[in-house]
Coordinates of C-alpha atoms in Angstrom, one line a residue:
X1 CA 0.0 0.0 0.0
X2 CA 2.2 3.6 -0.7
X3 CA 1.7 5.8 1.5
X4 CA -1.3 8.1 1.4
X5 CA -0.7 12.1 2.2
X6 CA -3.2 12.1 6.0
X7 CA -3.2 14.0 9.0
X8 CA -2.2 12.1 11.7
X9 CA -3.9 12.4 14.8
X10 CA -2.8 11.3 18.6
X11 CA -5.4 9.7 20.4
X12 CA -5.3 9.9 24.5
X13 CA -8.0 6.7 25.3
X14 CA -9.3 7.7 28.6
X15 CA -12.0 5.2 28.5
X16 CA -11.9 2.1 26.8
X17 CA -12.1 1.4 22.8
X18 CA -15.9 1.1 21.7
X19 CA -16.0 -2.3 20.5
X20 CA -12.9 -3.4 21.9
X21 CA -11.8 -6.4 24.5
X22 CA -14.0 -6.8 27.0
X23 CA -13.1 -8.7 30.6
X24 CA -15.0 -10.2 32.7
X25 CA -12.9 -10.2 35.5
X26 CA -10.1 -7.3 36.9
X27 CA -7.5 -9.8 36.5
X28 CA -4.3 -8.2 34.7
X29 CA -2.6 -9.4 31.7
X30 CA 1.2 -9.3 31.4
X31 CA 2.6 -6.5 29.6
X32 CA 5.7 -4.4 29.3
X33 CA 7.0 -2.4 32.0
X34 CA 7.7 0.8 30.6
X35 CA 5.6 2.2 26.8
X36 CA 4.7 -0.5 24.2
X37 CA 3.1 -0.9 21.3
X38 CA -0.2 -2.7 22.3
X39 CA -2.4 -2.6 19.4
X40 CA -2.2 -2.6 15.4
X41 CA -5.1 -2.0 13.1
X42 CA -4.3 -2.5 9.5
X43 CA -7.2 -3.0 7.7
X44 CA -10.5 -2.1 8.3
X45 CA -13.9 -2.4 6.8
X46 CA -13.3 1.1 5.0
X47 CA -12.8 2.8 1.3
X48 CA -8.9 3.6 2.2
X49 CA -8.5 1.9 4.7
X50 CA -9.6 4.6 7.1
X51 CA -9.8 4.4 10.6
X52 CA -6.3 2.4 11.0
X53 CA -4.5 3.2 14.1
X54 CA -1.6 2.1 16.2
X55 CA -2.7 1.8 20.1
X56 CA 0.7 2.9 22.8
X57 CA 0.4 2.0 26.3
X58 CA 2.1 4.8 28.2
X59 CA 1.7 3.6 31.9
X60 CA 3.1 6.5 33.5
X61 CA 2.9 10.0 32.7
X62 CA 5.5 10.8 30.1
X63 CA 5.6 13.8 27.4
X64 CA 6.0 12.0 23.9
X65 CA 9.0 14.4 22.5
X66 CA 11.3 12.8 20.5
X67 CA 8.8 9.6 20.9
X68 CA 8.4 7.9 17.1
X69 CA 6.9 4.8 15.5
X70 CA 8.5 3.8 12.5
X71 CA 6.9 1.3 9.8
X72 CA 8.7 0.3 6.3
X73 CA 8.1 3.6 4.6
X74 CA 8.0 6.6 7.1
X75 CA 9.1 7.3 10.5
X76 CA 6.5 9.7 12.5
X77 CA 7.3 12.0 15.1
X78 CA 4.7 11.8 17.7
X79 CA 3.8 15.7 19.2
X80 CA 5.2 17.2 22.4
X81 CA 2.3 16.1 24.3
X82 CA 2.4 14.9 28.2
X83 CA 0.3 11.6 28.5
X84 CA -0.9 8.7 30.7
X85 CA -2.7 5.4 29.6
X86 CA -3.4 4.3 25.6
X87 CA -2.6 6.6 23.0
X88 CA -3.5 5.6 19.7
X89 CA -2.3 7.3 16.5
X90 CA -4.6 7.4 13.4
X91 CA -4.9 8.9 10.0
X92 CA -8.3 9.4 10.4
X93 CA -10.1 10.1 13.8
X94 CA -13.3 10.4 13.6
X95 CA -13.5 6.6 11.3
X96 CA -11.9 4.8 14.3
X97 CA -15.1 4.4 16.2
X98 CA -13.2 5.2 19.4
X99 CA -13.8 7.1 22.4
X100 CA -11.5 9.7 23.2
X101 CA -9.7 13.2 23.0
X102 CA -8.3 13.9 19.4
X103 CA -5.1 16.5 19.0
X104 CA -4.2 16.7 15.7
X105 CA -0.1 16.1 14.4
X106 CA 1.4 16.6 10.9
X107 CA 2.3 13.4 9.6
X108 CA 1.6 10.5 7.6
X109 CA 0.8 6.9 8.8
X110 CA 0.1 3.8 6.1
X111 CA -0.5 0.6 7.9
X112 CA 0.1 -1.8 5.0
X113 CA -1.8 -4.8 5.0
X114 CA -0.1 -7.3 3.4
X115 CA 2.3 -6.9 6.6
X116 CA 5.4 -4.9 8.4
X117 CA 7.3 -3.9 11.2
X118 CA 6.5 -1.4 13.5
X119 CA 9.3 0.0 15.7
X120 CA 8.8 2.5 18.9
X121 CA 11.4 4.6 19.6
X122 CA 12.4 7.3 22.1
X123 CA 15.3 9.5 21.0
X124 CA 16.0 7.0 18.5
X125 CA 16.5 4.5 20.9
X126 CA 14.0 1.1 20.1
X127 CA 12.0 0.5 23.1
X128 CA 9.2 -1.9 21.4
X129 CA 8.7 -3.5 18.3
X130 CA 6.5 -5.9 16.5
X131 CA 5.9 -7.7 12.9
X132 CA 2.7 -8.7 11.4
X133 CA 1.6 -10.6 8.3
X134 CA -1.7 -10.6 6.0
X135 CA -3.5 -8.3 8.2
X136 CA -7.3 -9.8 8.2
X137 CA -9.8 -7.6 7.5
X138 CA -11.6 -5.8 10.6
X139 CA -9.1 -7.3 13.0
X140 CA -6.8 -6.2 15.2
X141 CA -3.1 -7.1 15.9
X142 CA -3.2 -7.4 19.8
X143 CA -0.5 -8.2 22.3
X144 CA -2.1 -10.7 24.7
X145 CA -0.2 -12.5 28.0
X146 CA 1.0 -15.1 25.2
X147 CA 2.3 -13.2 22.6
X148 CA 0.9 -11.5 20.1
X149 CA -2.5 -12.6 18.4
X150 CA -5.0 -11.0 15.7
X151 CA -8.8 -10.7 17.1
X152 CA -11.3 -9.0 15.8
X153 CA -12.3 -5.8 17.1
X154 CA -15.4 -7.0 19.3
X155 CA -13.0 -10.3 20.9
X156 CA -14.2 -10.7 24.5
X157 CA -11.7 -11.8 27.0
X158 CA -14.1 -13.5 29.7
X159 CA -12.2 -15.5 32.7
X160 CA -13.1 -19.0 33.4
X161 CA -14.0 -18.5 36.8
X162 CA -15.4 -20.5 39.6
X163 CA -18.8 -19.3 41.0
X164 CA -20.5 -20.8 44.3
X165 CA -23.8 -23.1 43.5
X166 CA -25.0 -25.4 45.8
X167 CA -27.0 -27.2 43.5
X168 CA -27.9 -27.5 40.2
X169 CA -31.0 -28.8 38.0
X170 CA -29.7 -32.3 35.8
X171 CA -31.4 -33.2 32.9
X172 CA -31.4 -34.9 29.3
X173 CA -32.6 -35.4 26.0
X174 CA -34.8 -36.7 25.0
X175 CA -36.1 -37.9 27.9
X176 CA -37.0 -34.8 29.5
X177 CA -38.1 -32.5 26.7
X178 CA -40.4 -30.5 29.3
X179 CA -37.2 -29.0 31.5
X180 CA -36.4 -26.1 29.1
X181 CA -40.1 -25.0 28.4
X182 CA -40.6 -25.2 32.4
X183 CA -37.8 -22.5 32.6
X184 CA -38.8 -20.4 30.4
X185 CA -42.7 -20.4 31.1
X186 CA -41.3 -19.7 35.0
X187 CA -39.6 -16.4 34.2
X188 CA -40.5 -13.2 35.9
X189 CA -38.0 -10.5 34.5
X190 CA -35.9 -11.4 31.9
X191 CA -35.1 -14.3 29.2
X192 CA -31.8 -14.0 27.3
X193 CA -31.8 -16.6 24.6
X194 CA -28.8 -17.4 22.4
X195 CA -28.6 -20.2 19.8
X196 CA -27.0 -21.7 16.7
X197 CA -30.8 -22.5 15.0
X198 CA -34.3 -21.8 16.5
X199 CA -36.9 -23.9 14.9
X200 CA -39.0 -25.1 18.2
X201 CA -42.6 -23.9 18.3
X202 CA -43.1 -25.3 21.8
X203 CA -40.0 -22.7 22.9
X204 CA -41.2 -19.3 20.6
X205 CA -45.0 -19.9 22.5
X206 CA -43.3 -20.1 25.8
X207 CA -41.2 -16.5 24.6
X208 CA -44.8 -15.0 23.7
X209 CA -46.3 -16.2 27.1
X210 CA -43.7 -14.7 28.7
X211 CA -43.6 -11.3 26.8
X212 CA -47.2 -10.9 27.6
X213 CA -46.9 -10.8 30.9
X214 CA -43.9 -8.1 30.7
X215 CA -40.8 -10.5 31.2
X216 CA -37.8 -8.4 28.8
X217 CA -36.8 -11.5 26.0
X218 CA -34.3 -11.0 23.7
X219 CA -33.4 -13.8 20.7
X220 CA -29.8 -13.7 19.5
X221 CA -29.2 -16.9 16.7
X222 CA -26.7 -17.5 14.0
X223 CA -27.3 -15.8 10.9
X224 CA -25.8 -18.4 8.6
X225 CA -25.7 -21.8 9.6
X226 CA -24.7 -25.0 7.8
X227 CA -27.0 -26.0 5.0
X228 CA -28.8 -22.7 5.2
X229 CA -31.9 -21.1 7.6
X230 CA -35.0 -23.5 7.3
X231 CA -38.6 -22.1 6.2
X232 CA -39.3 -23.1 9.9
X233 CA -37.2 -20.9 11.6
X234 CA -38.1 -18.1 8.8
X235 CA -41.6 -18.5 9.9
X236 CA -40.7 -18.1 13.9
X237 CA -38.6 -15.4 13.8
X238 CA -41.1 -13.4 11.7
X239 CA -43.9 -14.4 14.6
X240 CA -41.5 -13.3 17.8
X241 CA -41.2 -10.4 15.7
X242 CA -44.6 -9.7 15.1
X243 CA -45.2 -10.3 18.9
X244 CA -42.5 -7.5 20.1
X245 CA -39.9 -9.7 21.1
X246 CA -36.2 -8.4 19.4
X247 CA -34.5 -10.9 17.6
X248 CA -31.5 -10.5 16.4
X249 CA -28.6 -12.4 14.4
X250 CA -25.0 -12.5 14.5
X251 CA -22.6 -13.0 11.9
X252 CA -22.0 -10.7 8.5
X253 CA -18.9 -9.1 7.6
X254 CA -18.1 -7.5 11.0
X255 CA -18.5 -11.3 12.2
X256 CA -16.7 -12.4 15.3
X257 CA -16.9 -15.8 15.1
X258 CA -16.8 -18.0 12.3
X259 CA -20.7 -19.7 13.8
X260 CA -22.6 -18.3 16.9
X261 CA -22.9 -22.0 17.9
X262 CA -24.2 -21.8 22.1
X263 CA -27.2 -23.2 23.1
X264 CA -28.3 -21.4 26.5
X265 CA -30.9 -19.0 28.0
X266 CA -30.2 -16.9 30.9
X267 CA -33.9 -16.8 32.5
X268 CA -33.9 -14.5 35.3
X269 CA -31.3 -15.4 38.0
X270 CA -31.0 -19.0 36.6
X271 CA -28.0 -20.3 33.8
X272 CA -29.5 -22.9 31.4
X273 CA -27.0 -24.7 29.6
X274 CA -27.3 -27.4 26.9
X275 CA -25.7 -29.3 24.6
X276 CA -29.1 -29.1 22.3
X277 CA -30.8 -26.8 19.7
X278 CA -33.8 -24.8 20.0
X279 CA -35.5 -27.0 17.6
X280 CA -37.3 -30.4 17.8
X281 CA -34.9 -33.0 17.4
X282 CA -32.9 -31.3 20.2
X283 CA -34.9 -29.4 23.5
X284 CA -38.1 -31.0 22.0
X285 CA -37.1 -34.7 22.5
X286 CA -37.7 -35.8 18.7
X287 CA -34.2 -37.6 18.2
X288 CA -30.9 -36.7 20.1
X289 CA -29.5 -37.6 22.9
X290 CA -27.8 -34.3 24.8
X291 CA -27.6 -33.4 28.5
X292 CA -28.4 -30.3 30.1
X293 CA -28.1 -28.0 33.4
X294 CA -30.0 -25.2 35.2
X295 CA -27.6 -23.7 37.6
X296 CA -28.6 -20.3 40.0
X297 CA -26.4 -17.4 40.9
X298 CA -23.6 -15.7 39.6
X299 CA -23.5 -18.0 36.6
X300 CA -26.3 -16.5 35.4
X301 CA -24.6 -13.0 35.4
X302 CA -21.5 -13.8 33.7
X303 CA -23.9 -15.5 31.0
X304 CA -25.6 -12.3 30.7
X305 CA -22.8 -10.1 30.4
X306 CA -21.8 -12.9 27.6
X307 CA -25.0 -12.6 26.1
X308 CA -24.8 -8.7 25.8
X309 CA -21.2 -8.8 24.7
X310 CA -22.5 -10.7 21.6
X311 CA -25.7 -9.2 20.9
X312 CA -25.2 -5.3 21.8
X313 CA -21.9 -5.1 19.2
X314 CA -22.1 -4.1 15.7
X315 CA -21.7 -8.0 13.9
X316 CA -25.4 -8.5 14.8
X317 CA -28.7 -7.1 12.9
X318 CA -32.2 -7.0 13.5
X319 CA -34.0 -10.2 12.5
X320 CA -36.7 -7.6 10.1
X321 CA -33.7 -6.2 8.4
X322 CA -31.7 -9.2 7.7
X323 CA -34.5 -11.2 6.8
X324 CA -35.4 -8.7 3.5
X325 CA -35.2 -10.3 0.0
X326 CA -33.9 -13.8 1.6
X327 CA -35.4 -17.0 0.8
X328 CA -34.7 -19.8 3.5
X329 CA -34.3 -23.7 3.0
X330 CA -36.4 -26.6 2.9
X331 CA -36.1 -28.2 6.5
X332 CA -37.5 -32.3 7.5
X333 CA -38.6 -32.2 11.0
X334 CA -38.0 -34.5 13.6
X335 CA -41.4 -36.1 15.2
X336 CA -40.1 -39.3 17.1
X337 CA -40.8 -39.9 20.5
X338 CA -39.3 -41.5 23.1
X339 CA -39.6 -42.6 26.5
X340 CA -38.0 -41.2 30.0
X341 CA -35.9 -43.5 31.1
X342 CA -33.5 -40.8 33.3
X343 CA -35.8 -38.1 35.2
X344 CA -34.3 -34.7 35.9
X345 CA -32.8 -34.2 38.9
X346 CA -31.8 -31.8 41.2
X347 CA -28.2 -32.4 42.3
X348 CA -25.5 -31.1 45.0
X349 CA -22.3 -29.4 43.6
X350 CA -19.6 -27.7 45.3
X351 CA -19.2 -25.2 42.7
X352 CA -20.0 -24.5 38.9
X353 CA -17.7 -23.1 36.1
X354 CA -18.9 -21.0 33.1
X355 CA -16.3 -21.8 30.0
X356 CA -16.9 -19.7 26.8
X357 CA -15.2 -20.0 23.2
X358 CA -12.9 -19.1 22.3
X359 CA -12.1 -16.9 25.7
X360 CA -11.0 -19.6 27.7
X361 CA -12.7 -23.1 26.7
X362 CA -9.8 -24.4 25.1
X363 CA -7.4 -24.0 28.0
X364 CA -9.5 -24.7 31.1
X365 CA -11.0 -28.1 29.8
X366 CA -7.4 -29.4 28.7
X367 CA -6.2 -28.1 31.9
X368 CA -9.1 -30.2 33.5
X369 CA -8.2 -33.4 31.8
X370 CA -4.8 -33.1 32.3
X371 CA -5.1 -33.2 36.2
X372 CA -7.2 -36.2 36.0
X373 CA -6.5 -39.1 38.0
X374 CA -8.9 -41.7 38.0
X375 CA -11.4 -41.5 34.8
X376 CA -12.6 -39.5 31.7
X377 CA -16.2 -40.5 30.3
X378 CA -15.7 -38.2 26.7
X379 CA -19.7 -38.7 24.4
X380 CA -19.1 -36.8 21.8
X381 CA -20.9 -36.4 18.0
X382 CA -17.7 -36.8 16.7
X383 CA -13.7 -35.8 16.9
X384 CA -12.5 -33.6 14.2
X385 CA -9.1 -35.0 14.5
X386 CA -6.4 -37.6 16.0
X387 CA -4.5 -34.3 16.9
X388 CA -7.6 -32.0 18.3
X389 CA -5.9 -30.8 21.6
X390 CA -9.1 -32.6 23.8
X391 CA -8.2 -35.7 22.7
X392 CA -4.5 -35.6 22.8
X393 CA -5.4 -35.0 26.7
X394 CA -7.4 -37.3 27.1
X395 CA -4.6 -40.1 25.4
X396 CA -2.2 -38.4 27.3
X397 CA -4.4 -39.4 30.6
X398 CA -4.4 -42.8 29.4
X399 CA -0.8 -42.9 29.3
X400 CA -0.4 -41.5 32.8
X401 CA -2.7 -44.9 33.9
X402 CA -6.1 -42.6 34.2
X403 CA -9.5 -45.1 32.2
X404 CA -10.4 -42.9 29.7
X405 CA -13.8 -44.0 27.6
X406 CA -14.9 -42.1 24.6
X407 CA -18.3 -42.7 23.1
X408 CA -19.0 -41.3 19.4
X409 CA -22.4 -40.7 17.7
X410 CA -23.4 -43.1 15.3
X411 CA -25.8 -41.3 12.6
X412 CA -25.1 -42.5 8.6
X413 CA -23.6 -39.5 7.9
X414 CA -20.7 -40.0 10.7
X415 CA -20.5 -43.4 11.1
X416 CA -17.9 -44.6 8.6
X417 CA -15.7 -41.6 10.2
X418 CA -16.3 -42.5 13.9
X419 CA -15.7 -45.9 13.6
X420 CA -12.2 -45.4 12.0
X421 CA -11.3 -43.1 14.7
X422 CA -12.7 -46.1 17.1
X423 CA -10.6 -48.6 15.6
X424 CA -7.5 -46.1 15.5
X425 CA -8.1 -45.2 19.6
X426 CA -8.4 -48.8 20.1
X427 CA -5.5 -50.3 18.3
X428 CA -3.9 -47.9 19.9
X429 CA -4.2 -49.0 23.3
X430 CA -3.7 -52.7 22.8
X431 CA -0.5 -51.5 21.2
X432 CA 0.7 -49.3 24.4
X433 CA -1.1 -51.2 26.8
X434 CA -3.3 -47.7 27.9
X435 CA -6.5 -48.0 29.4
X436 CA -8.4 -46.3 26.7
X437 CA -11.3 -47.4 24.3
X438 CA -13.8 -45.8 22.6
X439 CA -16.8 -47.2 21.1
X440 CA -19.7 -46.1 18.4
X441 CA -23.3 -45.7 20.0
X442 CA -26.2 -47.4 18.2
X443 CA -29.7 -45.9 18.4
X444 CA -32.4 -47.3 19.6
X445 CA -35.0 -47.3 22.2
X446 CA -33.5 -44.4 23.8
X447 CA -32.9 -42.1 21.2
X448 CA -31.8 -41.7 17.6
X449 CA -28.3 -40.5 17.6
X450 CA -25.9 -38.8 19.8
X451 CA -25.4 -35.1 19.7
X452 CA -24.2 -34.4 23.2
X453 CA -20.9 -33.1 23.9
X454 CA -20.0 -33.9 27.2
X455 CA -17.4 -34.8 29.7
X456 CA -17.2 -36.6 33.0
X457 CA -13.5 -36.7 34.8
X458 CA -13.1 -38.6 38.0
X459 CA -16.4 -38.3 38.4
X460 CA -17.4 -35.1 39.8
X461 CA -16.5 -32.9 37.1
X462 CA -19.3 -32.7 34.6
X463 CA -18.9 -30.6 31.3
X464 CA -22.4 -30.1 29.5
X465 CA -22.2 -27.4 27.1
X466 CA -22.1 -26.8 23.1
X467 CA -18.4 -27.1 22.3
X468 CA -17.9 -29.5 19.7
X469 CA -14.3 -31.8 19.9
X470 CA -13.3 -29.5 16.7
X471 CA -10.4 -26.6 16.4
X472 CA -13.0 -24.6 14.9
X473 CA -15.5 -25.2 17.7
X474 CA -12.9 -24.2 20.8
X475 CA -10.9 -21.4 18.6
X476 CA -13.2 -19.6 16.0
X477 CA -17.2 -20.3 17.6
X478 CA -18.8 -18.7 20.4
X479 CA -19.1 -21.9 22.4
X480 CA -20.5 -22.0 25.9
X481 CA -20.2 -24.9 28.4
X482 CA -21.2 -25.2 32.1
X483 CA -18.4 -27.1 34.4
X484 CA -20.8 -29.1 37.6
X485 CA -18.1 -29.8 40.5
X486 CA -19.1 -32.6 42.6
X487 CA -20.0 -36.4 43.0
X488 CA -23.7 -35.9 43.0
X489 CA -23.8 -34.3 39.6
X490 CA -20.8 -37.1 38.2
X491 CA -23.2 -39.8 39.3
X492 CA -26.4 -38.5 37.0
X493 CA -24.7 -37.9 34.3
X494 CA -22.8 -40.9 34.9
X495 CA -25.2 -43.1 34.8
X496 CA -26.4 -41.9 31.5
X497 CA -22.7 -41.8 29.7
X498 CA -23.3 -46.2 31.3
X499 CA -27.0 -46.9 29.5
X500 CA -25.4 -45.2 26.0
X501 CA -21.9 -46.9 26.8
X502 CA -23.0 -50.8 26.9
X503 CA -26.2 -49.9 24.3
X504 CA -28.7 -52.1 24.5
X505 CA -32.2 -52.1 26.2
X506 CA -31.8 -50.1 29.3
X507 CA -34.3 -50.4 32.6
X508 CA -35.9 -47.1 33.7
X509 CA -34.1 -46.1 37.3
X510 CA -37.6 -45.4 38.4
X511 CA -39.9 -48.7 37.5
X512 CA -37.2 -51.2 36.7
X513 CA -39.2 -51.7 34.0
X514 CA -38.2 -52.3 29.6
X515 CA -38.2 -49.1 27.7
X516 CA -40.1 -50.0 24.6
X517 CA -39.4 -49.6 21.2
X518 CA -40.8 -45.9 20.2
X519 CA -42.5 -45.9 16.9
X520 CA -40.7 -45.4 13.7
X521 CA -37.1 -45.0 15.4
X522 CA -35.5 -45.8 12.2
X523 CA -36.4 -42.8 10.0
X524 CA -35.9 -43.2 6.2
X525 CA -32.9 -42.0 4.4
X526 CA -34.2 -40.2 1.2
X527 CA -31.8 -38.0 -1.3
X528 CA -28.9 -39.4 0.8
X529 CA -26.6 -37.7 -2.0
X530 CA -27.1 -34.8 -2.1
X531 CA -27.4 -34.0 1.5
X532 CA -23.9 -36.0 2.2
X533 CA -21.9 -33.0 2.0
X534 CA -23.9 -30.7 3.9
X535 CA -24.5 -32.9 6.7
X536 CA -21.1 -34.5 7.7
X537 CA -20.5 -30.7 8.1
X538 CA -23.2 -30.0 9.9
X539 CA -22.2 -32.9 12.4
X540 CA -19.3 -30.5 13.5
X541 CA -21.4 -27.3 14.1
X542 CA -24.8 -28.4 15.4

């Protein structure tokens, strides 16, 4: 890019950047002592590139005389002003959508984005430097406690943190399709619902019921998911709509994250978490197995303040604006039924843990497997990979002497994939003598194929949440997972991960009675071809 005849202008950020990283928690991230360069923004969504800008932390007061930041075409000579905090220098003020007190300087600044170096210097002496490469668009080159890292704009920085619960509601799917309809229908102030999809009439009636009787709701969904927005959604978005309720999507080119893939509602003072959609085969007990959690208390903030940070930036759009001039996709829906073999329960826990992707997902559930001692129960859709970073944990547990079981989905359209990986997992611990298998789950009376993602280590660490055993899902998607701490809540879900483990008919833990066969379990496979493609990739996003 050559460089462009601007006026520069030196930004003092006393408050912090609209749209920029948001924390959760006051705990500090390490940094230079002394002034650094602390953000780059190369290219943004903008005829010229305007609004680019390099951020300096000055932490104490200093006057910037003789201060300069050098690139590969000019040097600039920042102004004999006195300062404290993050400066920013920009060629174009009032396009950098930040918050702060603009002096103007003299000088030229072109960020290029195919990449550079950018040198600080005081007196011609380098105090900070840093190199990027093919800046992406709308993103900015941040230094972070690890290094340096490009985020977008909007990147929230939210703290897996602990918060006290004493107890928390257990469920799963499909046997207890009535637990999220129950939470919603009980609200009194406020419903905050996020999702990937939203196709469940049984959920937009209980949105209505509650906007009528002056609960705030608020719909926040994906605006592009695999294999396209169903007619049915279409039509319930345009009826919450209708009814007053603001629905909105996420996604477009100020996107975030490559899918908006949770599955949550915060519903007053209460954190519902799932591994399910807001659609029939998922909350409304038509087909998957998933498991589920309604925890009180702080949870419920942070998922709030999640929830906001997503929905209140500018990557989303109203529902009756995005919706103009689209046509939306032809969408079979899932009408099985099946029986309740595990009733929800309300369990003791010691403590519960919110995790959100890709904030802090990644590193706190490796971090969980790798201190296991005695077990890891893994059910999972399916693994992306024999490298993905959950799974090398969980063989590196093996190897350390801990059981690990891993128990895969077994739909058509994964099958053939899962078993490989089965037969890889499994060769490889006869081979190195590990405690480690992993099996395929057949449907059946229960359900009709796996779609939880969940994890059970030593148990009395339950993870229940939408985070896929994917890079994508951990690094690129807003994911969100609930951590349960303690026996009670390991033994439910345990005992769940053993009827889908050995298969089979399984005896209800109330009656002691068979489950029957539900009608029609085995659904009919029509225009298997050309749907192949769309749905093994929708296996790794739903």
């Amino acid at each position: 890019m050559s460089v462009r005849a601007v006026v520069l202008a030196l930004v003092l950020v006393v408050a912090s950047l609209s749209g920029s990283v948001l924390a959760a928690d006051d705990e500090p991230v390490a940094e230079p002592d002394g002034p650094h360069i602390e953000t780059v923004y190369p290219n943004p969504l903008a005829d010229g590139d305007a609004g680019e800008y390099v951020i300096v932390d000055v932490p104490d007061r200093s006057n910037l005389s003789g201060w300069t930041i050098g690139d590969d075409e000019t040097t600039i000579a920042l102004p004999n002003e006195t300062v404290e905090g993050r400066v920013a220098v920009t060629n174009d003020p009032n396009a950098t959508n930040l918050s702060a007190t603009t002096v103007v300087a003299n000088d030229s600044l072109s960020l290029a984005n195919g990449g550079e170096e950018l040198v600080l210097a005081d007196g011609g002496h380098v105090v900070d430097e840093t190199t990027y490469e093919d800046a992406p668009d709308a993103e900015v080159w941040n230094r972070t406690g690890d290094g340096w890292t490009w985020e977008h704009r909007g990147a929230t920085e939210f703290k897996a943190v602990r918060s006290d619960a004493s107890t928390a509601r257990a469920f799963v799917l499909p046997d207890a399709p009535a637990v999220p309809i129950d939470v919603l229908d009980s609200a009194e102030e406020r419903i905050l619902l996020a999702g990937y999809t939203f196709g469940s009439e049984r959920a937009a009636r209980a949105l209505e019921r509650a906007a009528e009787r002056g609960v705030e709701v608020r719909l926040l969904v994906d605006d592009a998911p695999v294999g396209g927005i169903s007619e049915r959604q279409g039509r319930i978005l345009d009826e919450l709509t209708r009814a007053g309720i603001p629905v909105d999507v996420i996604g477009g080119d100020w996107a975030r994250y490559d899918y908006h893939h949770p599955k949550y509602a915060v519903v007053d003072d209460r954190a519902l978490v799932m591994t399910e959609n807001w659609k029939p085969s998922g909350i409304g007990g038509k087909s998957s197995r998933g498991w589920g959690a309604v925890v009180e208390g702080d949870v419920a903030e942070r998922l709030a303040a999640v929830f906001h940070a997503d929905a209140d930036w500018r990557d989303t759009a109203p529902w009756s604006t995005f919706r103009a001039n689209r046509t939306f996709e032809d969408d079979e829906v899932a009408n099985e039924s099946y029986p309740t073999t595990f009733e929800p329960a309300n369990v003791s826990i010691e403590s519960a843990q919110l995790l959100a992707a890709p904030d802090n997902a990644e590193r706190a559930l490796v971090e969980r497997l790798d201190h296991a001692d005695e077990s890891i129960d893994v059910v999972q859709a399916s693994i992306g990979s024999r490298q993905q970073p959950f799974l090398r944990a969980a063989i590196r547990a093996a190897e350390r002497g801990v059981r690990v079981r891993i128990l895969l989905g077994g739909a058509w359209y994964s099958e053939e994939d899962n078993s490989a990986l089965a037969e890889w997992l499994n060769e490889k611990a006869a081979t190195e003598n590990l405690s480690l298998e992993a099996k395929v789950a057949k449907s059946g009376s229960r359900f009709e194929k796996i779609h939880a993602k969940g994890v059970i280590v030593d148990g009395e660490e339950v993870v229940v949440g939408s985070m896929n055993w994917n890079n994508n899902s951990a690094r690129e998607n807003r994911e969100i997972a609930l951590v349960l701490d303690g026996e009670a809540a390991g033994d439910y879900y345990g005992k769940v991960f053993e009827a889908d483990w050995n298969g089979g008919e399984e005896r209800s833990l109330d009656t002691g009675t068979e489950t029957p066969l539900p009608v029609g379990v085995i659904a009919a496979v029509v225009g298997v071809a050309m749907l192949a493609v769309v749905v093994a990739r929708r296996i790794e996003f739903e």
